[in-house]
Coordinates of C-alpha atoms in Angstrom, one line a residue:
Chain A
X1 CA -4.8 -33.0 -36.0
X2 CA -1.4 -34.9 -36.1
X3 CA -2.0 -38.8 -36.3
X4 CA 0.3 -40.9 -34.2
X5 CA 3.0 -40.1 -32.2
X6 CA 3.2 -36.3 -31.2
X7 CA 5.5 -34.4 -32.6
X8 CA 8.1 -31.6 -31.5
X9 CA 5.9 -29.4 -33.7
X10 CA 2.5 -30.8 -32.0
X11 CA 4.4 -30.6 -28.6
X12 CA 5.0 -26.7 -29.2
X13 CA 1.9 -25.9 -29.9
X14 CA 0.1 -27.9 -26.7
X15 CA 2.5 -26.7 -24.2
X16 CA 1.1 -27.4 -20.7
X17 CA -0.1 -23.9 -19.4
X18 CA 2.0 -24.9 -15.8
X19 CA 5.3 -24.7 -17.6
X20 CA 4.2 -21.3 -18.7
X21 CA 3.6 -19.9 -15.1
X22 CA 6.8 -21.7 -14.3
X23 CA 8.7 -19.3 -16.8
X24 CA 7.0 -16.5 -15.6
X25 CA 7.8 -17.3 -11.9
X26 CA 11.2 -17.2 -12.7
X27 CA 11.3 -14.4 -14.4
X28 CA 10.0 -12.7 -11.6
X29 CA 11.9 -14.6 -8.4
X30 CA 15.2 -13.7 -10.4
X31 CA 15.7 -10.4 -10.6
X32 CA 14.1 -9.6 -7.2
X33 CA 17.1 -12.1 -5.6
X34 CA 19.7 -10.8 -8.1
X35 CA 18.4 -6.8 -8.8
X36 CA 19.9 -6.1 -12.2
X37 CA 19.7 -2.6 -12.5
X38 CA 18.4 -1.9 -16.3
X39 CA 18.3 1.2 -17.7
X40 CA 15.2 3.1 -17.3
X41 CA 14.2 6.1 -19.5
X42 CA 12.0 8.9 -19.2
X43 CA 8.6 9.7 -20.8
X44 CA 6.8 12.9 -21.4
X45 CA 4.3 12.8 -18.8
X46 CA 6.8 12.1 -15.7
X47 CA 8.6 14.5 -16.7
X48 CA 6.2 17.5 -16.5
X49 CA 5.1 15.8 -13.7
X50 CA 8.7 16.5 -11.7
X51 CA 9.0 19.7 -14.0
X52 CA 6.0 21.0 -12.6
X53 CA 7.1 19.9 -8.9
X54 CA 10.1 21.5 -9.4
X55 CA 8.7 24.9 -10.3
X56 CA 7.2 25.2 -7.1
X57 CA 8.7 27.5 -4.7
X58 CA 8.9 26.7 -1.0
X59 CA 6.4 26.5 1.3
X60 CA 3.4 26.3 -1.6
X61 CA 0.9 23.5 -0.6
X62 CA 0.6 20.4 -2.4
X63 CA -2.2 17.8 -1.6
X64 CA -1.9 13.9 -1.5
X65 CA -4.7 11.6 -1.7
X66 CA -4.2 7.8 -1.5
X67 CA -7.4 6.9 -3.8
X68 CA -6.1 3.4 -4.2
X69 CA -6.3 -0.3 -2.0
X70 CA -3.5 -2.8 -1.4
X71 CA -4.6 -4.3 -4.7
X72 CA -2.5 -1.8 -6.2
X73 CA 0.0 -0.7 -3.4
X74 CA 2.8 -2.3 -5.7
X75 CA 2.0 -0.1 -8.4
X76 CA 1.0 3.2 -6.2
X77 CA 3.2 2.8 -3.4
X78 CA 6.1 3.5 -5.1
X79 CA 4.6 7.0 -6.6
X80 CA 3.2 8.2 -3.8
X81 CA 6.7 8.1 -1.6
X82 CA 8.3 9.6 -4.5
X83 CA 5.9 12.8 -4.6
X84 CA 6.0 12.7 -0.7
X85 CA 9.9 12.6 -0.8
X86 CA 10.1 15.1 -3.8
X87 CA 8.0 17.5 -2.0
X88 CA 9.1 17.3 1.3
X89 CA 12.8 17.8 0.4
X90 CA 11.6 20.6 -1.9
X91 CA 10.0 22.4 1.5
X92 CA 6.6 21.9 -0.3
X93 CA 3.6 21.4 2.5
X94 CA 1.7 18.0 2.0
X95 CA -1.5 17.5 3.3
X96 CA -2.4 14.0 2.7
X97 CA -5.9 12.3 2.8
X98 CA -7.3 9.2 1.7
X99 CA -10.7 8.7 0.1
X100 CA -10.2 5.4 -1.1
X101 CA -12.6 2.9 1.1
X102 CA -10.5 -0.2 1.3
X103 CA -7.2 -0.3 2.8
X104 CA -6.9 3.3 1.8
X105 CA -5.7 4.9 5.0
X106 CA -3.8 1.8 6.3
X107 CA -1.5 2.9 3.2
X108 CA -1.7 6.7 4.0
X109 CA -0.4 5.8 7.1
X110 CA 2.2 3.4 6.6
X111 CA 3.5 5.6 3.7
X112 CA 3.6 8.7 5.5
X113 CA 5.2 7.4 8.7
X114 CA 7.9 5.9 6.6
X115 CA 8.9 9.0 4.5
X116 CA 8.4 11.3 7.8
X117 CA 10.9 9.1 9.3
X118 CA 13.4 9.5 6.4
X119 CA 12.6 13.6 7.1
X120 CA 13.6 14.3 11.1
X121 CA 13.4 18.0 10.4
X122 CA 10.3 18.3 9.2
X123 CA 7.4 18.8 11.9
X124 CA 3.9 17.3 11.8
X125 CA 1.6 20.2 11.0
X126 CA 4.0 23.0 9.8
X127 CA 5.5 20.7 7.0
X128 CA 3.0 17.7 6.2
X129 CA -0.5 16.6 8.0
X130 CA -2.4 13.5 7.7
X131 CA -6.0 14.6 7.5
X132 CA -7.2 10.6 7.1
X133 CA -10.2 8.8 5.3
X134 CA -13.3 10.4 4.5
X135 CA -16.4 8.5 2.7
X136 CA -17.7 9.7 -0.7
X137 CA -15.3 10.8 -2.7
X138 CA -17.3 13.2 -5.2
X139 CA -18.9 15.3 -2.1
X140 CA -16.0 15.5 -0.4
X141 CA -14.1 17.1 -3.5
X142 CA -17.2 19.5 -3.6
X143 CA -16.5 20.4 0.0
X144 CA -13.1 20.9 -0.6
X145 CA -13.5 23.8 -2.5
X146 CA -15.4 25.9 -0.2
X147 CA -13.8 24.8 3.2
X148 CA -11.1 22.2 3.6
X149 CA -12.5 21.8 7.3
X150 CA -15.7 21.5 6.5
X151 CA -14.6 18.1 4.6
X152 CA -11.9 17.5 7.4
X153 CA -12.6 18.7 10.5
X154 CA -10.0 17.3 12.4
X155 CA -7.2 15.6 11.2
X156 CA -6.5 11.9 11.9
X157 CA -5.6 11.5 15.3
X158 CA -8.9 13.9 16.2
X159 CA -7.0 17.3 16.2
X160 CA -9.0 20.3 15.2
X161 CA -7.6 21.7 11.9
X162 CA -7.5 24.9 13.7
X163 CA -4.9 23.6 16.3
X164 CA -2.2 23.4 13.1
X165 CA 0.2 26.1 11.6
X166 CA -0.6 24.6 8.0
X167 CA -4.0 26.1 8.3
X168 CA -3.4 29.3 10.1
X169 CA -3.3 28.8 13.3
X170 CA 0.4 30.4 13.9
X171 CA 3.0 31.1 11.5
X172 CA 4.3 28.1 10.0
X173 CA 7.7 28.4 12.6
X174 CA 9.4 24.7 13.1
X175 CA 11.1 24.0 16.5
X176 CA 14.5 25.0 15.1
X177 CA 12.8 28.5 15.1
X178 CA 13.1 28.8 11.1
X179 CA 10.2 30.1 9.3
X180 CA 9.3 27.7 6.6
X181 CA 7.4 28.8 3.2
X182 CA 5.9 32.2 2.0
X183 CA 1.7 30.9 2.5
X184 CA 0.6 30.6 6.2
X185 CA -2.6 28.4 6.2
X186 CA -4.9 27.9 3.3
X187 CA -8.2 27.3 3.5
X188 CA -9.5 25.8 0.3
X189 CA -8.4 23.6 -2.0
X190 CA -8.1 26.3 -4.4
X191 CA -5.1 27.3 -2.9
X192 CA -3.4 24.5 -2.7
X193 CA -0.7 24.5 -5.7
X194 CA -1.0 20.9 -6.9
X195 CA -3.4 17.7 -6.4
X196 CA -1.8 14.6 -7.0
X197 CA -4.0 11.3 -6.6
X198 CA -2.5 7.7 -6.6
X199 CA -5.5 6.7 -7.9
X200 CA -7.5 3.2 -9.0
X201 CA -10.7 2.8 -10.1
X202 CA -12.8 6.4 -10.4
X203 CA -11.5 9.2 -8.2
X204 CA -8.3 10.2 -10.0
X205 CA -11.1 10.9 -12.7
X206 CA -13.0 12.8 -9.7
X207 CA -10.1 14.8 -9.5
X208 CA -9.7 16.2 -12.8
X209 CA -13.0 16.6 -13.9
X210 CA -14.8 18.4 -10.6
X211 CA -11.3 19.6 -8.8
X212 CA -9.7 20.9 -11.9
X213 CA -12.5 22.0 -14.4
X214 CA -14.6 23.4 -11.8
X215 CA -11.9 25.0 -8.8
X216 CA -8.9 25.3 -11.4
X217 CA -6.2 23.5 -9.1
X218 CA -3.8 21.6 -11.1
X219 CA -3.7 17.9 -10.8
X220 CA -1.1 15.3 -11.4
X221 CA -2.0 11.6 -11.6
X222 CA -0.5 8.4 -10.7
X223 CA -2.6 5.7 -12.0
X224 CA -2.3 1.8 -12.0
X225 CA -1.3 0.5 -15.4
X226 CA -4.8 -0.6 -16.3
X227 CA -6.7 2.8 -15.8
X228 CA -3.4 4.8 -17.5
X229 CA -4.4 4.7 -21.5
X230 CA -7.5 6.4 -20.2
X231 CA -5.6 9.5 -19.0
X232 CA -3.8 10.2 -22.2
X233 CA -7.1 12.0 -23.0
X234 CA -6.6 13.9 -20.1
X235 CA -2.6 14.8 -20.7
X236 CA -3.5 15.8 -24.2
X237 CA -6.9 18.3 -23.4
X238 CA -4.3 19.8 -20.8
X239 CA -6.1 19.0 -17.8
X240 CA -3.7 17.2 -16.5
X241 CA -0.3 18.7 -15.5
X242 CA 1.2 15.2 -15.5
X243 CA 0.9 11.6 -15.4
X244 CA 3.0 8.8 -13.2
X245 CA 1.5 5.6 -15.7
X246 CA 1.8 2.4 -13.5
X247 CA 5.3 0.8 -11.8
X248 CA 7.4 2.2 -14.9
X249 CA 6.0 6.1 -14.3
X250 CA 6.8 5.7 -10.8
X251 CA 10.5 4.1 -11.5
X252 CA 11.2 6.9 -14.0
X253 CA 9.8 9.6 -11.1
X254 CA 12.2 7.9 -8.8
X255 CA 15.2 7.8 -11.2
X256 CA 14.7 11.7 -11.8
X257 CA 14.6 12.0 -8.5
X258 CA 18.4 10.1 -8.0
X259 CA 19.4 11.9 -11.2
X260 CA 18.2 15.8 -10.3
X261 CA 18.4 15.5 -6.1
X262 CA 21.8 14.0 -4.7
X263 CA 19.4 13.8 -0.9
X264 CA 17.1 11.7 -2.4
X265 CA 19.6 9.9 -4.7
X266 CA 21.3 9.1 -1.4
X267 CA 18.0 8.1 0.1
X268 CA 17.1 5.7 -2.4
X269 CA 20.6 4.0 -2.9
X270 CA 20.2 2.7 1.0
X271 CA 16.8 2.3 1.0
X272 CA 16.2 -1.9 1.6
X273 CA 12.4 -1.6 1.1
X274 CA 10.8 -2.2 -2.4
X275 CA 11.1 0.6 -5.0
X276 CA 9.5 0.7 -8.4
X277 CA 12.9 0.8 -10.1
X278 CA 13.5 -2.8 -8.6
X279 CA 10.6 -3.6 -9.8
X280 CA 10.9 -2.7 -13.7
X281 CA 13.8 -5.4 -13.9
X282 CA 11.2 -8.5 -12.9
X283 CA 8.9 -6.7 -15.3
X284 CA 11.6 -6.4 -18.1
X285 CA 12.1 -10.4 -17.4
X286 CA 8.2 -11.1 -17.4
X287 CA 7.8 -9.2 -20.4
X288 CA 10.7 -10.9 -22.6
X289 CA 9.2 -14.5 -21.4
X290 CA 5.8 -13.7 -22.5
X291 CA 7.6 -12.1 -26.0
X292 CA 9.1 -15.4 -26.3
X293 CA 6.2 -17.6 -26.2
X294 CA 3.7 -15.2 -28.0
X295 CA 6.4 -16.0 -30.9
X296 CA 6.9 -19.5 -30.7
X297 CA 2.9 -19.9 -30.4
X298 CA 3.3 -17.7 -33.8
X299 CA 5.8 -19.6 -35.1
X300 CA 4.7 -23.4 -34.3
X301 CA 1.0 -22.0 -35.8
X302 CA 2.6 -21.1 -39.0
X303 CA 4.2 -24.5 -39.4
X304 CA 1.3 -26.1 -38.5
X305 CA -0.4 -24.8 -41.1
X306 CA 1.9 -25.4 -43.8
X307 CA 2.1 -29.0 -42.9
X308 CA -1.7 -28.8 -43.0
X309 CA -1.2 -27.6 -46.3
X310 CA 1.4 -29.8 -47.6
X311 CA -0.4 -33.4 -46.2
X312 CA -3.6 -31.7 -48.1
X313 CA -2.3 -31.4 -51.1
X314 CA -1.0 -35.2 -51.5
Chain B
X1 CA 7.5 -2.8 13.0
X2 CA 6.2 -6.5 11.1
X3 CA 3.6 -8.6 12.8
X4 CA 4.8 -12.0 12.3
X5 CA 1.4 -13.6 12.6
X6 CA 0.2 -11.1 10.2
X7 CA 2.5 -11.8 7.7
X8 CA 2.7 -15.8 7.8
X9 CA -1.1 -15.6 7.1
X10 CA -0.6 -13.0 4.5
X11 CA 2.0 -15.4 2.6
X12 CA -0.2 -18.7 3.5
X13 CA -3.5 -16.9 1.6
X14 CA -1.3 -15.7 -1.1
X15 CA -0.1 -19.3 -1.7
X16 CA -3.3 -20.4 -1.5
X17 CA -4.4 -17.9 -4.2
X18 CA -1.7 -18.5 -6.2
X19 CA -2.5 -22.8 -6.2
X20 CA -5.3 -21.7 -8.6
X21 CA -2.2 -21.7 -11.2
X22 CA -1.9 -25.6 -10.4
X23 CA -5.4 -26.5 -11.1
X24 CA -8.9 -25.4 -8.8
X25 CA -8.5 -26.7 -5.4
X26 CA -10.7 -26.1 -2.2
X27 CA -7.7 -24.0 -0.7
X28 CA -7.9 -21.6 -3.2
X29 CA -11.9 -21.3 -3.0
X30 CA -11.4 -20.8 1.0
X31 CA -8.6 -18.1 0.4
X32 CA -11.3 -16.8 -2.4
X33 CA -14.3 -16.5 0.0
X34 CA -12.6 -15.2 2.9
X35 CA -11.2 -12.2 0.6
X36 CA -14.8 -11.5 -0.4
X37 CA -16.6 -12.1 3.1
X38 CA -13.5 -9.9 4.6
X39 CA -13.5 -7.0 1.7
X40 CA -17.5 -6.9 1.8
X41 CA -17.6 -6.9 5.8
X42 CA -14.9 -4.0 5.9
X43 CA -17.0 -2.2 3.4
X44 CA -20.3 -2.5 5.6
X45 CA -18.1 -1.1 8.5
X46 CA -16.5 1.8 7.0
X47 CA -20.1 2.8 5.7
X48 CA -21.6 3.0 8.9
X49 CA -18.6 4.2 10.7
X50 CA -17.7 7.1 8.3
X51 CA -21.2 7.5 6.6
X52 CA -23.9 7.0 8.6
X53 CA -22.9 7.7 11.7
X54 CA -21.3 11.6 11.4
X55 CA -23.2 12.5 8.4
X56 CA -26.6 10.8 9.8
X57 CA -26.7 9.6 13.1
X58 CA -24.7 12.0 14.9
X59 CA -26.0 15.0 13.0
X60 CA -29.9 13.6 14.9
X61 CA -29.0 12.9 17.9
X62 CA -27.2 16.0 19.0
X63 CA -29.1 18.7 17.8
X64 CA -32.3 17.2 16.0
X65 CA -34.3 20.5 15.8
X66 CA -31.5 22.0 13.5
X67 CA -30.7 18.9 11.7
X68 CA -34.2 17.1 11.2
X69 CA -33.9 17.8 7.1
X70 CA -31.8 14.9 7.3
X71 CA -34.9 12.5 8.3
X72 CA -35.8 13.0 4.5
X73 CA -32.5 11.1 3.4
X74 CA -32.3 8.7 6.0
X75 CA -36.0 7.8 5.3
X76 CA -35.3 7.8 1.4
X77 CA -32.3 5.5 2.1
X78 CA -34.1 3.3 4.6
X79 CA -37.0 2.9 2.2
X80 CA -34.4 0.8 -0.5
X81 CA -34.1 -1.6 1.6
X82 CA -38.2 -2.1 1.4
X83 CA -37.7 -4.4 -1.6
X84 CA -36.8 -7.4 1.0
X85 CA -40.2 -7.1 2.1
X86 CA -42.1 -8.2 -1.1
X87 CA -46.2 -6.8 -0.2
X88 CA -44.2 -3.1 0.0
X89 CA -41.5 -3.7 -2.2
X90 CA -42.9 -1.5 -4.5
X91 CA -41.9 2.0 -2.3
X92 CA -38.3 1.4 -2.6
X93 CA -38.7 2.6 -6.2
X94 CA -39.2 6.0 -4.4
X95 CA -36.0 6.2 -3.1
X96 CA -34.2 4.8 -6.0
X97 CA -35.8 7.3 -8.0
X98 CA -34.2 10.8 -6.3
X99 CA -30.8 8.7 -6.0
X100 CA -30.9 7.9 -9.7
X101 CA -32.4 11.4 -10.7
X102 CA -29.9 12.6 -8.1
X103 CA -27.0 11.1 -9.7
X104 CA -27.4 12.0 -12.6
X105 CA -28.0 15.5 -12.5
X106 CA -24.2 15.2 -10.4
X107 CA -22.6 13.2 -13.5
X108 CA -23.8 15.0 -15.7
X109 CA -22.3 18.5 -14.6
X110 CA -19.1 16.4 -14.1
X111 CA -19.0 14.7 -17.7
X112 CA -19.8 17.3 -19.7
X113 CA -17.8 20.4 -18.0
X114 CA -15.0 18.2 -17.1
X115 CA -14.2 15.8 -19.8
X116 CA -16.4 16.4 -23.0
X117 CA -16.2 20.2 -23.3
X118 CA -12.1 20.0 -22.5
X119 CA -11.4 17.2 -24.9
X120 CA -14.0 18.1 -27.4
X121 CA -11.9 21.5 -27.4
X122 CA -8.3 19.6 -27.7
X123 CA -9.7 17.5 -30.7
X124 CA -10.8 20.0 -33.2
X125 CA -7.3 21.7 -34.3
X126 CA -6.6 23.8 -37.6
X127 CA -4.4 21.3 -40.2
X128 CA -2.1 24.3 -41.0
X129 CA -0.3 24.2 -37.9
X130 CA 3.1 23.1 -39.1
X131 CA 4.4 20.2 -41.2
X132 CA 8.2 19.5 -41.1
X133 CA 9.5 17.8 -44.0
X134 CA 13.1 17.2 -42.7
X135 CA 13.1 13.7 -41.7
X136 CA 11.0 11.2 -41.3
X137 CA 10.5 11.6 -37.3
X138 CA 9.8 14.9 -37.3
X139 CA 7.2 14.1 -40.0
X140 CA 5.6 12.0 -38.0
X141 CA 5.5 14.4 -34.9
X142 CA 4.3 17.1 -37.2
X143 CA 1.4 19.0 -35.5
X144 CA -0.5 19.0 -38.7
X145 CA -0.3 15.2 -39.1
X146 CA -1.2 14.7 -35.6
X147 CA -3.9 16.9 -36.1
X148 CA -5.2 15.2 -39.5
X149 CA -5.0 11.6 -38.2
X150 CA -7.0 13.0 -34.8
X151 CA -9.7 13.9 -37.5
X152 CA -9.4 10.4 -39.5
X153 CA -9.3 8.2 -36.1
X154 CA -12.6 10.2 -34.9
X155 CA -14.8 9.7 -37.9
X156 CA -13.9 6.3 -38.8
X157 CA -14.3 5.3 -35.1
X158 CA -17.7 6.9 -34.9
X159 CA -19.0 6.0 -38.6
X160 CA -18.1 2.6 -36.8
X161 CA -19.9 2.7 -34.1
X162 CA -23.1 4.7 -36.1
X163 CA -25.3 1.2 -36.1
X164 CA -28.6 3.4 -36.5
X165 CA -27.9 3.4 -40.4
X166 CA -27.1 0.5 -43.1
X167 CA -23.6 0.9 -44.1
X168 CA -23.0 1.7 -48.2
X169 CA -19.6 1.1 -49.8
X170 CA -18.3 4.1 -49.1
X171 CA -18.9 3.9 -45.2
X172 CA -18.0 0.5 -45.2
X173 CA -14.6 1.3 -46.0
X174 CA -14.3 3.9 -43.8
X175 CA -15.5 2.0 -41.1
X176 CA -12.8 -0.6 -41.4
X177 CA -10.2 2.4 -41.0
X178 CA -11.9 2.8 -37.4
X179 CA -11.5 -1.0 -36.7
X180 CA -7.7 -0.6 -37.3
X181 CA -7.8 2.7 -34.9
X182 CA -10.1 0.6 -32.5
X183 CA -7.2 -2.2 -32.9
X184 CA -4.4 0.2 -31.5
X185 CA -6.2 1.6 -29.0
X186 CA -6.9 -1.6 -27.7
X187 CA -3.6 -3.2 -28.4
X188 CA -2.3 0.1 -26.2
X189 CA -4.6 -1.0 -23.6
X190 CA -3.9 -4.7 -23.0
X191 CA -0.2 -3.6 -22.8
X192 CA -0.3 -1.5 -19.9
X193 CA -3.4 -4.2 -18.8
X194 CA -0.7 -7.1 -18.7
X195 CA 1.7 -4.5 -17.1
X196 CA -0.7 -3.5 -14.6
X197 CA -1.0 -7.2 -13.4
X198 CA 2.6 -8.2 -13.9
X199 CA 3.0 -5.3 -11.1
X200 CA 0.8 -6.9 -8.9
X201 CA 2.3 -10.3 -9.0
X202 CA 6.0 -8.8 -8.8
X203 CA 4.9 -7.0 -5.8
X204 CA 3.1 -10.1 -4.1
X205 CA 6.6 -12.2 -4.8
X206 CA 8.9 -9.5 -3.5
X207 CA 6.3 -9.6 -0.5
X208 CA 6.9 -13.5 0.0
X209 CA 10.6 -13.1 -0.7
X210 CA 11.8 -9.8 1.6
X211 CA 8.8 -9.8 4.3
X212 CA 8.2 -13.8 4.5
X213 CA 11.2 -16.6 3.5
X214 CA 14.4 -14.1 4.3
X215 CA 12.8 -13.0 7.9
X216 CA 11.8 -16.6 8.9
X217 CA 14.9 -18.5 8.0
X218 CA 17.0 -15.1 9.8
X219 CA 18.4 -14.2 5.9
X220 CA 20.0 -10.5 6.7
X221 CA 19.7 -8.1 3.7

């Protein structure tokens, strides 16, 4: 311990936890008022996650489930609208559901109204449906794969499935006349081309062990950063078809997305609402701050103990 | 279209969350209690909304001579709660019992066919399967390699965790090769952990920022 006055060294390595926070408050504010734009590059798994998107021919059915609370919405938000956007422009057809009990449906809602609203010419029912929340996660999976109506009877205004082109009710015509997509109505989740879950906490794992081991549909993921390591396991066993890990995997979905789709590109360039790709330039800042003081802790630790040292040996 | 009131007290709890940073304070504790009284009530509702009441309730009351197989799980499920009453406590045990035996006959269908079969499967991989000498990168990214240090990383990390035994010289060694796997793995973790979180906070800022300060004080974006 130093003996009398403190000293720039002794000051370095006591530094009051508040100024920390400070630094990393800044670091965040900043680039959210002044967006700097950094360079964002692509990793494996979000790429065969839009490869595999993109291999899909339209009118296939693609599933959405919102397994994930506003805790997270920062994080899943962003991946979510992307898929949504992806498909919809790709004239995919996206159920969406959410089995997620807290706040789960408030985002499947909020979500789909905005990206319907950036689609005019894509109908409720022949392009995308909202089938809502449904309790219990695992049974409801199980359901899935013998009758999706059995697990949704209606959809989440009260509809009967059966009332909607995406499940067979008429051919899947829009009001322009056009007939959209090759597959009129499904009826299990079997048929359905592609799961992907925004998931937290279990039911992305739900997904991939019952959906796909047992019924064989693909699945994609789009974990928070926390639960992502986990789902390397997954990638590698091939199990996965793909993986959106945290706010970078969904800024690197949406940069492929500018880079590969000039509609979307368009899209996002006017969009004022928060998109992961803002995001990963407060998280570059954050990340340099807390580099910094991991190595001046380091660094004053080192040259504490050598004056240790040094005053021990006189 | 943003509800104003909905928002201000959206930004006033998350300021009063966030004063924890300052020091412990009995606005943060309000702001903490009312997100676990709120979470927890929500929780109770959606349950007996979206559970009990189509899956149970409903199911009885409409046509109870077709559906009266569900009395056994609604008694089963009403007899947990028997442990508040301490002379009968004892018959909750009952009901805990087929929801435990239950469970895991579910799980372990689900663990095994989906996740220890697969991977199991994925792990075990011939060494032959190509080496490339060119550089070093493509050393590194050789299949064999991958394959070899798969092997290494497995049996250190479970000769590790194998307490059942006293560890000799030989196992000691190996075990400390598991410790340095263990070490990556968990290094790999906190990375995207402190990511995860950094997410959260960037996102609860942007909030305070674009839905909060810019709307009240008429900033146009």
């Amino acid at each position: 311990m130093a003996r009398g006055s403190p000293t720039f060294l002794d000051r370095l390595l006591h530094v009051d936890r508040r100024l920390i926070f400070l630094f990393v408050a800044l670091s965040v504010t900043v680039p959210i008022l002044v967006p700097l734009g950094l360079p964002v590059s692509t990793t494996a798994p979000t790429q065969a996650a839009y490869d595999y998107i993109e291999s899909l021919r339209p009118g296939d059915y693609v599933w959405l489930s919102f397994d994930y609370g506003p805790s997270s919405a920062p994080e899943n938000d962003p991946m979510a609208e992307g898929f949504m956007r992806h498909c919809l422009s790709k004239d995919l057809k996206v159920i969406v559901c959410a089995l997620y009990p807290l706040g789960g449906l408030g985002l499947a809602n909020n979500s789909m109204a905005r990206v319907a609203a950036e689609f005019p010419n894509k109908q409720y029912g022949v392009d995308y449906i909202n089938l809502g929340y449904k309790d219990g996660a695992e049974a409801v999976m199980r359901t899935l794969g013998a009758n999706i109506a059995d697990a949704f009877p209606t959809d989440v205004n009260g509809r009967n499935l059966s009332e909607f082109p995406m499940f067979g009710a008429t051919p899947s015509k829009r009001e322009d006349g056009m007939v959209v997509g090759h597959t009129l109505g499904i009826k299990s989740i079997k048929e359905v081309k592609v799961v992907f879950t925004a998931a937290t906490g279990l039911i992305g794992e739900y997904w991939i062990t019952l959906v796909n081991s047992q019924f064989g549909t693909p699945v994609i993921i789009g974990p928070t950063a926390v639960s992502a390591p986990k789902y390397y396991a997954f990638l590698s066993s091939g199990q996965l078809k793909g993986m959106l890990g945290g706010m970078k995997g969904a800024a690197e979905y949406e940069q492929l997305l500018i880079k590969n789709r000039p509609d979307l590109a368009e899209l996002y360039g006017a969009t004022k609402l928060f998109t992961a790709t803002k995001g990963m330039d407060a998280q570059t800042g954050i990340h340099l701050v807390i580099i910094l003081f991991i190595l001046i802790g380091n660094v004053a630790f080192f040259l504490f103990r050598m004056r240790e040292a040094k005053e021990g040996g006189r | 279209m943003t509800d104003p009131i909905g928002t201000w007290l959206a930004a006033l709890l998350t300021l009063a969350v966030l004063s924890f940073l300052y020091r412990d304070n009995p606005v943060f504790r309000t702001a903490e209690s009312l997100f676990a009284g709120v979470s927890l009530g929500y929780y109770v509702g959606i349950v007996l909304d979206q559970t009990l009441r189509p899956n149970l309730i409903e199911p009885l009351a409409t046509d109870f001579a077709k559906n009266n197989d569900l009395l056994i799980a609604g008694v089963l499920g009403a007899l947990l709660y028997m442990r508040y009453v301490p002379r009968v406590g004892w018959v909750a045990r009952y009901g805990l019992a087929v929801y435990v035996a239950y469970y895991i006959g579910v799980e372990f269908t689900r663990k095994i066919h989906g996740e220890v079969l697969p991977q199991m499967g994925r792990t075990i991989q011939p060494l032959d399967q190509g080496w490339s000498f060119q550089s070093v990168w493509a050393f590194l990214n050789s299949p064999g390699l991958l394959a070899l240090m798969a092997i290494v990383g497995t049996y250190s990390v479970l000769i590790y965790f194998f307490f059942s035994r006293e560890q000799g010289p030989v196992t000691q060694r190996v075990s400390r090769v598991g410790i340095w796997f263990l070490m990556v793995s968990f290094g790999a973790a906190f990375g995207f952990t402190v990511m995860g979180r950094v997410a959260l906070l960037i996102g609860r800022i942007n909030f305070l920022i674009y839905d909060w300060i810019y709307p009240t004080f008429g900033v146009v974006t």
